[in-house]
Amino acid sequence: MSHTAEIQGIVEQVYKKYRNHDEGEVATYIPELAKANPDHFGICMFTVDGHMFRCGDWDQEFTIQSICKPFAFQMALEEHGRDHTLAHVGVEPSGDAFNSIELDPRTLRPFNPMINAGAIAVASLIKKSPVEAGIQAFVEKMKLAAGRNLTIDEDVLASESLTGNRNRAIAYLMLNFGIIDDAVDHSLQQYFAQCSLRVNCSDLAMMAATLANMGTNPFTNTRVFDFQYVKDVLTVMFTCGLYDHAGEWAYRVGLPAKSGVGGGIIAVVNRQVGIAVYSPRLDAKGNSVRGILACKELAAQLGLHAFEFSNVGSSFMQSLL
Ligand code: GLN
């Protein structure tokens, strides 16, 4: 059996192992998200040298939600550089929930760009006038990362905007401390629209593979992200990507990652692989239950943990050579 068939076999095995695992609840605080089919489950992996592995509902569409955050942070760094961006958002894990209404008491900045406060500060940095121009710039960048056409889910956007008062509270707190300017609604619209981008598991894996490949989409060969900032993004994903589960994740899975309440989760094996899992049942922290289980299992079986002692170029990659 070829190595690629063997890896496809492992992906299918992981899928089968968790297919009937039904712990967790679909998000309902954004009413439109409650319509997701809780049974959907897809896994997808792309390597930087063009191998593709997918299984289950990999083509089922859902909204990206918080997985927009690392990509928006990348865009802020590209547009404003490190000093200006970091004047508005820190890189410290908060240890608190993604939607916590708080700033770092020492710096009065949001803790990091992976929680809502930090992501709204980042959205404020990359917004444009008119509002549609900033949203379009984000969508265009994400299309390049996914290598296909993507659109905003207008129903989710309306639903999130209607019920997003907690995010409004966070934004006004930041206005009070001078972290964002007074175009509060504009920044929130940018943020809500980013979260409402429709993707499937395959798109997310391609985006993750683009990060793994230092900013160049490995399938289209388009340079999407400025490589000098990809390491900033991966670092913050590593330390803060799963909110108050980030330490446990780094310990057990050992990969930079990001989850979203739509049920998606991405993980990046630096210079090697992009991984995505979709399963909308979430745990109490807002992370996909089967997403975490599947990533844990893939990392263990393929030797993907960043500090795996045999990871001299992971055993996964070596098996493809
Ligand atoms: N749009 C969601 C929110 O702001 C994103 C949260 C998430 O995916 N964790 O609440």
CSV table of C-alpha atoms and ligand atoms in Angstrom, one decimal:
chain,number,residue,atom,x,y,z
A,1,MET,CA,0.0,0.0,0.0
A,2,SER,CA,1.3,3.5,-0.9
A,3,HIS,CA,2.0,6.0,1.9
A,4,THR,CA,-0.7,8.2,0.7
A,5,ALA,CA,-3.3,5.4,0.8
A,6,GLU,CA,-2.0,4.6,4.3
A,7,ILE,CA,-2.6,8.2,5.4
A,8,GLN,CA,-6.0,8.3,3.8
A,9,GLY,CA,-6.7,5.1,5.7
A,10,ILE,CA,-5.8,6.7,9.0
A,11,VAL,CA,-8.0,9.7,8.3
A,12,GLU,CA,-10.9,7.3,7.6
A,13,GLN,CA,-10.2,5.4,10.7
A,14,VAL,CA,-10.3,8.6,12.8
A,15,TYR,CA,-13.5,9.5,11.1
A,16,LYS,CA,-15.1,6.1,11.9
A,17,LYS,CA,-13.8,6.2,15.5
A,18,TYR,CA,-15.7,9.4,16.3
A,19,ARG,CA,-18.6,9.3,13.8
A,20,ASN,CA,-21.1,8.3,16.4
A,21,HIS,CA,-19.7,10.4,19.2
A,22,ASP,CA,-22.6,12.8,20.0
A,23,GLU,CA,-21.4,14.8,23.0
A,24,GLY,CA,-21.8,18.6,23.0
A,25,GLU,CA,-24.4,21.1,21.7
A,26,VAL,CA,-24.7,23.2,18.6
A,27,ALA,CA,-24.3,26.9,19.3
A,28,THR,CA,-27.6,28.7,19.7
A,29,TYR,CA,-26.6,32.1,21.0
A,30,ILE,CA,-26.4,33.2,17.4
A,31,PRO,CA,-29.9,31.8,16.5
A,32,GLU,CA,-29.1,31.1,12.8
A,33,LEU,CA,-26.2,28.7,13.9
A,34,ALA,CA,-28.8,26.5,15.7
A,35,LYS,CA,-29.9,25.3,12.2
A,36,ALA,CA,-26.7,23.3,11.7
A,37,ASN,CA,-27.1,19.6,11.4
A,38,PRO,CA,-25.3,18.3,14.6
A,39,ASP,CA,-24.4,15.0,12.9
A,40,HIS,CA,-22.3,16.6,10.2
A,41,PHE,CA,-18.6,15.5,10.5
A,42,GLY,CA,-15.8,16.1,8.0
A,43,ILE,CA,-12.0,15.8,8.1
A,44,CYS,CA,-9.6,17.2,5.6
A,45,MET,CA,-5.8,17.5,5.3
A,46,PHE,CA,-3.7,19.1,2.6
A,47,THR,CA,0.1,18.8,2.5
A,48,VAL,CA,2.3,21.7,1.2
A,49,ASP,CA,3.5,19.4,-1.6
A,50,GLY,CA,0.0,18.8,-3.0
A,51,HIS,CA,-1.4,15.7,-1.3
A,52,MET,CA,-5.1,15.8,-0.3
A,53,PHE,CA,-6.9,13.6,2.2
A,54,ARG,CA,-10.6,14.0,3.0
A,55,CYS,CA,-13.4,12.1,4.6
A,56,GLY,CA,-17.1,12.5,5.6
A,57,ASP,CA,-18.9,15.8,5.1
A,58,TRP,CA,-15.9,17.7,3.9
A,59,ASP,CA,-17.9,19.7,1.4
A,60,GLN,CA,-20.7,20.8,3.8
A,61,GLU,CA,-20.7,24.6,4.1
A,62,PHE,CA,-20.9,26.5,7.4
A,63,THR,CA,-19.7,29.8,8.7
A,64,ILE,CA,-16.0,30.3,9.6
A,65,GLN,CA,-16.8,32.2,12.8
A,66,SER,CA,-13.7,32.7,15.0
A,67,ILE,CA,-11.4,31.0,12.5
A,68,CYS,CA,-11.4,34.4,10.7
A,69,LYS,CA,-9.4,35.8,13.6
A,70,PRO,CA,-5.9,34.6,12.7
A,71,PHE,CA,-6.4,35.7,9.1
A,72,ALA,CA,-7.7,39.1,10.0
A,73,PHE,CA,-4.7,39.5,12.4
A,74,GLN,CA,-2.4,38.6,9.5
A,75,MET,CA,-4.1,41.4,7.4
A,76,ALA,CA,-3.6,43.9,10.2
A,77,LEU,CA,0.1,43.1,10.5
A,78,GLU,CA,0.5,43.4,6.7
A,79,GLU,CA,-1.3,46.7,6.6
A,80,HIS,CA,0.0,48.4,9.8
A,81,GLY,CA,3.2,46.5,10.8
A,82,ARG,CA,3.9,45.0,14.2
A,83,ASP,CA,4.3,48.1,16.4
A,84,HIS,CA,1.0,49.7,15.4
A,85,THR,CA,-0.9,46.5,15.5
A,86,LEU,CA,0.4,45.5,18.9
A,87,ALA,CA,-0.4,48.9,20.3
A,88,HIS,CA,-4.1,47.8,19.9
A,89,VAL,CA,-3.9,44.1,20.8
A,90,GLY,CA,-1.6,41.9,22.9
A,91,VAL,CA,-0.3,38.4,22.5
A,92,GLU,CA,-1.0,37.1,25.9
A,93,PRO,CA,-3.3,34.1,26.6
A,94,SER,CA,-6.3,35.3,28.6
A,95,GLY,CA,-7.3,32.0,30.3
A,96,ASP,CA,-10.8,33.3,29.9
A,97,ALA,CA,-13.8,32.6,27.6
A,98,PHE,CA,-13.7,33.9,24.0
A,99,ASN,CA,-16.4,36.4,24.7
A,100,SER,CA,-15.2,37.7,28.0
A,101,ILE,CA,-15.8,41.4,28.6
A,102,GLU,CA,-12.3,42.4,29.8
A,103,LEU,CA,-9.0,44.0,28.8
A,104,ASP,CA,-5.5,43.2,30.1
A,105,PRO,CA,-5.5,45.3,33.3
A,106,ARG,CA,-1.8,46.1,32.9
A,107,THR,CA,-2.0,47.4,29.3
A,108,LEU,CA,-5.7,48.1,28.8
A,109,ARG,CA,-5.4,46.3,25.5
A,110,PRO,CA,-7.4,43.1,24.6
A,111,PHE,CA,-5.3,40.1,25.7
A,112,ASN,CA,-4.8,38.6,22.2
A,113,PRO,CA,-6.4,38.7,18.7
A,114,MET,CA,-8.0,35.2,19.0
A,115,ILE,CA,-10.7,36.3,21.5
A,116,ASN,CA,-13.5,38.5,20.5
A,117,ALA,CA,-12.1,41.7,22.1
A,118,GLY,CA,-8.8,41.4,20.2
A,119,ALA,CA,-10.6,40.4,17.0
A,120,ILE,CA,-12.8,43.5,17.2
A,121,ALA,CA,-9.8,45.7,17.7
A,122,VAL,CA,-8.2,44.0,14.7
A,123,ALA,CA,-11.4,44.5,12.6
A,124,SER,CA,-11.2,48.1,13.5
A,125,LEU,CA,-7.7,48.3,12.1
A,126,ILE,CA,-8.5,46.6,8.8
A,127,LYS,CA,-11.9,48.2,8.2
A,128,LYS,CA,-12.2,50.6,5.2
A,129,SER,CA,-14.7,53.2,3.9
A,130,PRO,CA,-17.3,52.4,2.8
A,131,VAL,CA,-17.9,49.4,5.1
A,132,GLU,CA,-18.3,47.1,2.1
A,133,ALA,CA,-14.8,47.8,0.9
A,134,GLY,CA,-13.2,46.4,4.1
A,135,ILE,CA,-15.4,43.4,4.0
A,136,GLN,CA,-14.6,42.8,0.4
A,137,ALA,CA,-10.9,43.1,1.0
A,138,PHE,CA,-11.2,40.3,3.7
A,139,VAL,CA,-13.3,38.1,1.4
A,140,GLU,CA,-10.8,38.5,-1.4
A,141,LYS,CA,-7.9,37.5,0.7
A,142,MET,CA,-9.8,34.4,2.0
A,143,LYS,CA,-10.7,33.4,-1.5
A,144,LEU,CA,-7.0,33.3,-2.4
A,145,ALA,CA,-6.3,31.3,0.7
A,146,ALA,CA,-9.1,28.8,-0.1
A,147,GLY,CA,-8.4,28.8,-3.8
A,148,ARG,CA,-12.0,29.2,-4.7
A,149,ASN,CA,-14.9,31.7,-4.6
A,150,LEU,CA,-16.4,32.4,-1.2
A,151,THR,CA,-19.3,34.5,0.0
A,152,ILE,CA,-20.8,36.0,3.2
A,153,ASP,CA,-23.8,34.1,4.6
A,154,GLU,CA,-26.2,37.1,4.9
A,155,ASP,CA,-28.6,35.2,7.2
A,156,VAL,CA,-25.9,34.4,9.8
A,157,LEU,CA,-24.6,38.0,9.5
A,158,ALA,CA,-28.1,39.4,10.2
A,159,SER,CA,-28.6,37.0,13.1
A,160,GLU,CA,-25.3,37.8,14.6
A,161,SER,CA,-25.7,41.5,14.2
A,162,LEU,CA,-29.2,41.4,15.8
A,163,THR,CA,-28.0,39.4,18.8
A,164,GLY,CA,-24.4,40.7,19.1
A,165,ASN,CA,-24.9,42.9,22.2
A,166,ARG,CA,-22.1,41.3,24.1
A,167,ASN,CA,-19.7,42.1,21.3
A,168,ARG,CA,-21.1,45.7,21.3
A,169,ALA,CA,-20.3,45.9,25.1
A,170,ILE,CA,-16.7,44.8,24.4
A,171,ALA,CA,-16.4,47.3,21.6
A,172,TYR,CA,-17.6,50.2,23.7
A,173,LEU,CA,-15.3,49.2,26.6
A,174,MET,CA,-12.4,49.4,24.0
A,175,LEU,CA,-13.7,52.8,22.7
A,176,ASN,CA,-13.6,54.1,26.3
A,177,PHE,CA,-9.9,53.1,26.6
A,178,GLY,CA,-9.0,54.5,23.2
A,179,ILE,CA,-8.2,51.0,21.7
A,180,ILE,CA,-10.7,51.5,18.9
A,181,ASP,CA,-11.9,54.7,17.2
A,182,ASP,CA,-15.5,55.9,17.5
A,183,ALA,CA,-16.7,54.2,14.3
A,184,VAL,CA,-17.9,51.4,16.6
A,185,ASP,CA,-20.7,50.1,14.4
A,186,HIS,CA,-18.4,50.1,11.4
A,187,SER,CA,-15.8,47.9,13.3
A,188,LEU,CA,-18.5,45.6,14.5
A,189,GLN,CA,-19.9,45.2,11.0
A,190,GLN,CA,-16.5,44.3,9.7
A,191,TYR,CA,-16.1,41.7,12.5
A,192,PHE,CA,-19.6,40.2,12.1
A,193,ALA,CA,-19.1,39.9,8.4
A,194,GLN,CA,-15.7,38.2,8.8
A,195,CYS,CA,-17.3,35.6,11.1
A,196,SER,CA,-20.1,35.0,8.6
A,197,LEU,CA,-17.9,33.9,5.7
A,198,ARG,CA,-19.2,30.6,4.3
A,199,VAL,CA,-16.6,27.8,4.0
A,200,ASN,CA,-16.4,24.1,3.9
A,201,CYS,CA,-13.8,21.8,5.6
A,202,SER,CA,-11.8,21.6,2.5
A,203,ASP,CA,-11.5,25.4,2.2
A,204,LEU,CA,-10.3,25.6,5.8
A,205,ALA,CA,-7.7,22.9,5.3
A,206,MET,CA,-6.4,24.8,2.2
A,207,MET,CA,-6.2,28.0,4.3
A,208,ALA,CA,-4.3,26.1,7.0
A,209,ALA,CA,-2.0,24.6,4.3
A,210,THR,CA,-1.4,28.2,3.0
A,211,LEU,CA,-0.2,29.2,6.5
A,212,ALA,CA,1.9,25.9,6.7
A,213,ASN,CA,3.4,26.8,3.4
A,214,MET,CA,4.6,30.3,4.6
A,215,GLY,CA,1.7,32.2,3.0
A,216,THR,CA,1.7,30.7,-0.4
A,217,ASN,CA,-1.4,28.6,-1.4
A,218,PRO,CA,0.3,25.2,-2.2
A,219,PHE,CA,-2.3,24.3,-4.9
A,220,THR,CA,-2.6,27.6,-6.8
A,221,ASN,CA,0.9,28.8,-6.0
A,222,THR,CA,-0.5,32.2,-5.3
A,223,ARG,CA,1.3,34.3,-2.6
A,224,VAL,CA,-1.6,35.1,-0.3
A,225,PHE,CA,0.1,36.2,3.0
A,226,ASP,CA,3.3,38.1,3.6
A,227,PHE,CA,5.5,35.3,5.0
A,228,GLN,CA,7.3,37.6,7.5
A,229,TYR,CA,4.0,37.7,9.6
A,230,VAL,CA,2.9,34.1,9.2
A,231,LYS,CA,5.1,33.2,12.2
A,232,ASP,CA,3.4,35.9,14.3
A,233,VAL,CA,0.0,34.4,13.5
A,234,LEU,CA,1.1,30.8,14.1
A,235,THR,CA,2.6,31.7,17.5
A,236,VAL,CA,-0.6,33.4,18.7
A,237,MET,CA,-2.6,30.4,17.3
A,238,PHE,CA,-0.3,28.1,19.3
A,239,THR,CA,-0.7,30.0,22.6
A,240,CYS,CA,-4.3,31.4,22.3
A,241,GLY,CA,-6.2,29.6,19.5
A,242,LEU,CA,-8.5,27.5,21.7
A,243,TYR,CA,-9.2,30.2,24.3
A,244,ASP,CA,-9.3,28.8,27.8
A,245,HIS,CA,-8.5,25.3,26.4
A,246,ALA,CA,-5.3,26.5,24.8
A,247,GLY,CA,-2.8,25.0,27.3
A,248,GLU,CA,-4.5,21.6,27.3
A,249,TRP,CA,-4.5,21.7,23.5
A,250,ALA,CA,-0.8,22.7,23.2
A,251,TYR,CA,0.0,19.9,25.6
A,252,ARG,CA,-2.1,17.2,24.0
A,253,VAL,CA,-2.1,18.1,20.3
A,254,GLY,CA,0.9,20.4,20.1
A,255,LEU,CA,-0.1,22.4,17.0
A,256,PRO,CA,-1.1,26.0,16.2
A,257,ALA,CA,-4.8,25.9,15.8
A,258,LYS,CA,-8.1,27.9,15.8
A,259,SER,CA,-11.6,27.0,16.5
A,260,GLY,CA,-14.9,28.6,15.7
A,261,VAL,CA,-18.5,28.3,17.1
A,262,GLY,CA,-19.7,27.2,13.7
A,263,GLY,CA,-18.0,23.9,14.5
A,264,GLY,CA,-14.8,24.3,12.4
A,265,ILE,CA,-11.3,23.9,13.7
A,266,ILE,CA,-8.0,24.3,11.9
A,267,ALA,CA,-4.5,23.1,12.8
A,268,VAL,CA,-1.2,23.8,11.1
A,269,VAL,CA,1.9,21.5,10.9
A,270,ASN,CA,4.5,24.1,10.1
A,271,ARG,CA,6.0,23.7,6.6
A,272,GLN,CA,4.0,20.5,6.2
A,273,VAL,CA,0.3,20.2,6.5
A,274,GLY,CA,-3.0,22.0,6.9
A,275,ILE,CA,-5.8,20.2,8.8
A,276,ALA,CA,-9.4,21.0,9.2
A,277,VAL,CA,-12.3,19.3,11.0
A,278,TYR,CA,-16.0,20.2,10.9
A,279,SER,CA,-18.5,19.1,13.5
A,280,PRO,CA,-20.9,21.6,15.0
A,281,ARG,CA,-21.5,20.1,18.4
A,282,LEU,CA,-19.4,22.2,20.8
A,283,ASP,CA,-18.2,21.8,24.4
A,284,ALA,CA,-18.8,24.4,27.1
A,285,LYS,CA,-15.8,26.5,25.9
A,286,GLY,CA,-17.2,26.8,22.4
A,287,ASN,CA,-14.8,24.3,20.8
A,288,SER,CA,-15.9,21.4,18.5
A,289,VAL,CA,-16.0,18.2,20.5
A,290,ARG,CA,-15.2,15.9,17.6
A,291,GLY,CA,-12.9,18.5,16.2
A,292,ILE,CA,-10.7,18.3,19.3
A,293,LEU,CA,-10.9,14.5,19.4
A,294,ALA,CA,-10.1,14.0,15.7
A,295,CYS,CA,-7.1,16.4,15.8
A,296,LYS,CA,-5.8,14.7,19.0
A,297,GLU,CA,-6.0,11.4,17.3
A,298,LEU,CA,-4.4,12.5,14.0
A,299,ALA,CA,-1.6,14.2,15.8
A,300,ALA,CA,-0.9,11.1,17.9
A,301,GLN,CA,-1.1,8.7,14.9
A,302,LEU,CA,0.9,10.8,12.5
A,303,GLY,CA,3.4,12.1,15.0
A,304,LEU,CA,2.5,15.8,14.4
A,305,HIS,CA,3.1,17.3,17.9
A,306,ALA,CA,5.6,20.2,17.4
A,307,PHE,CA,7.8,18.7,20.1
A,308,GLU,CA,7.4,15.1,19.1
A,309,PHE,CA,10.9,13.7,19.7
A,310,SER,CA,10.9,11.8,16.4
A,311,ASN,CA,9.7,15.0,14.6
A,312,VAL,CA,12.7,15.8,12.5
A,313,GLY,CA,10.4,16.8,9.8
A,314,SER,CA,7.4,14.8,11.2
A,315,SER,CA,7.2,11.1,10.7
A,316,PHE,CA,4.1,12.0,8.6
A,317,MET,CA,6.1,13.9,6.1
A,318,GLN,CA,8.9,11.4,6.0
A,319,SER,CA,6.5,8.7,5.1
A,320,LEU,CA,5.5,10.6,2.0
A,321,LEU,CA,9.0,10.9,0.7
B,1,GLN,N1,-19.1,35.4,15.8
B,1,GLN,C1,-18.8,34.8,17.1
B,1,GLN,C2,-18.9,35.7,18.2
B,1,GLN,O1,-18.5,36.8,18.1
B,1,GLN,C3,-17.5,34.1,17.0
B,1,GLN,C4,-17.1,33.4,18.3
B,1,GLN,C5,-16.4,32.1,18.1
B,1,GLN,O2,-16.4,31.5,17.0
B,1,GLN,N2,-15.8,31.6,19.2
B,1,GLN,O3,-19.5,35.5,19.2
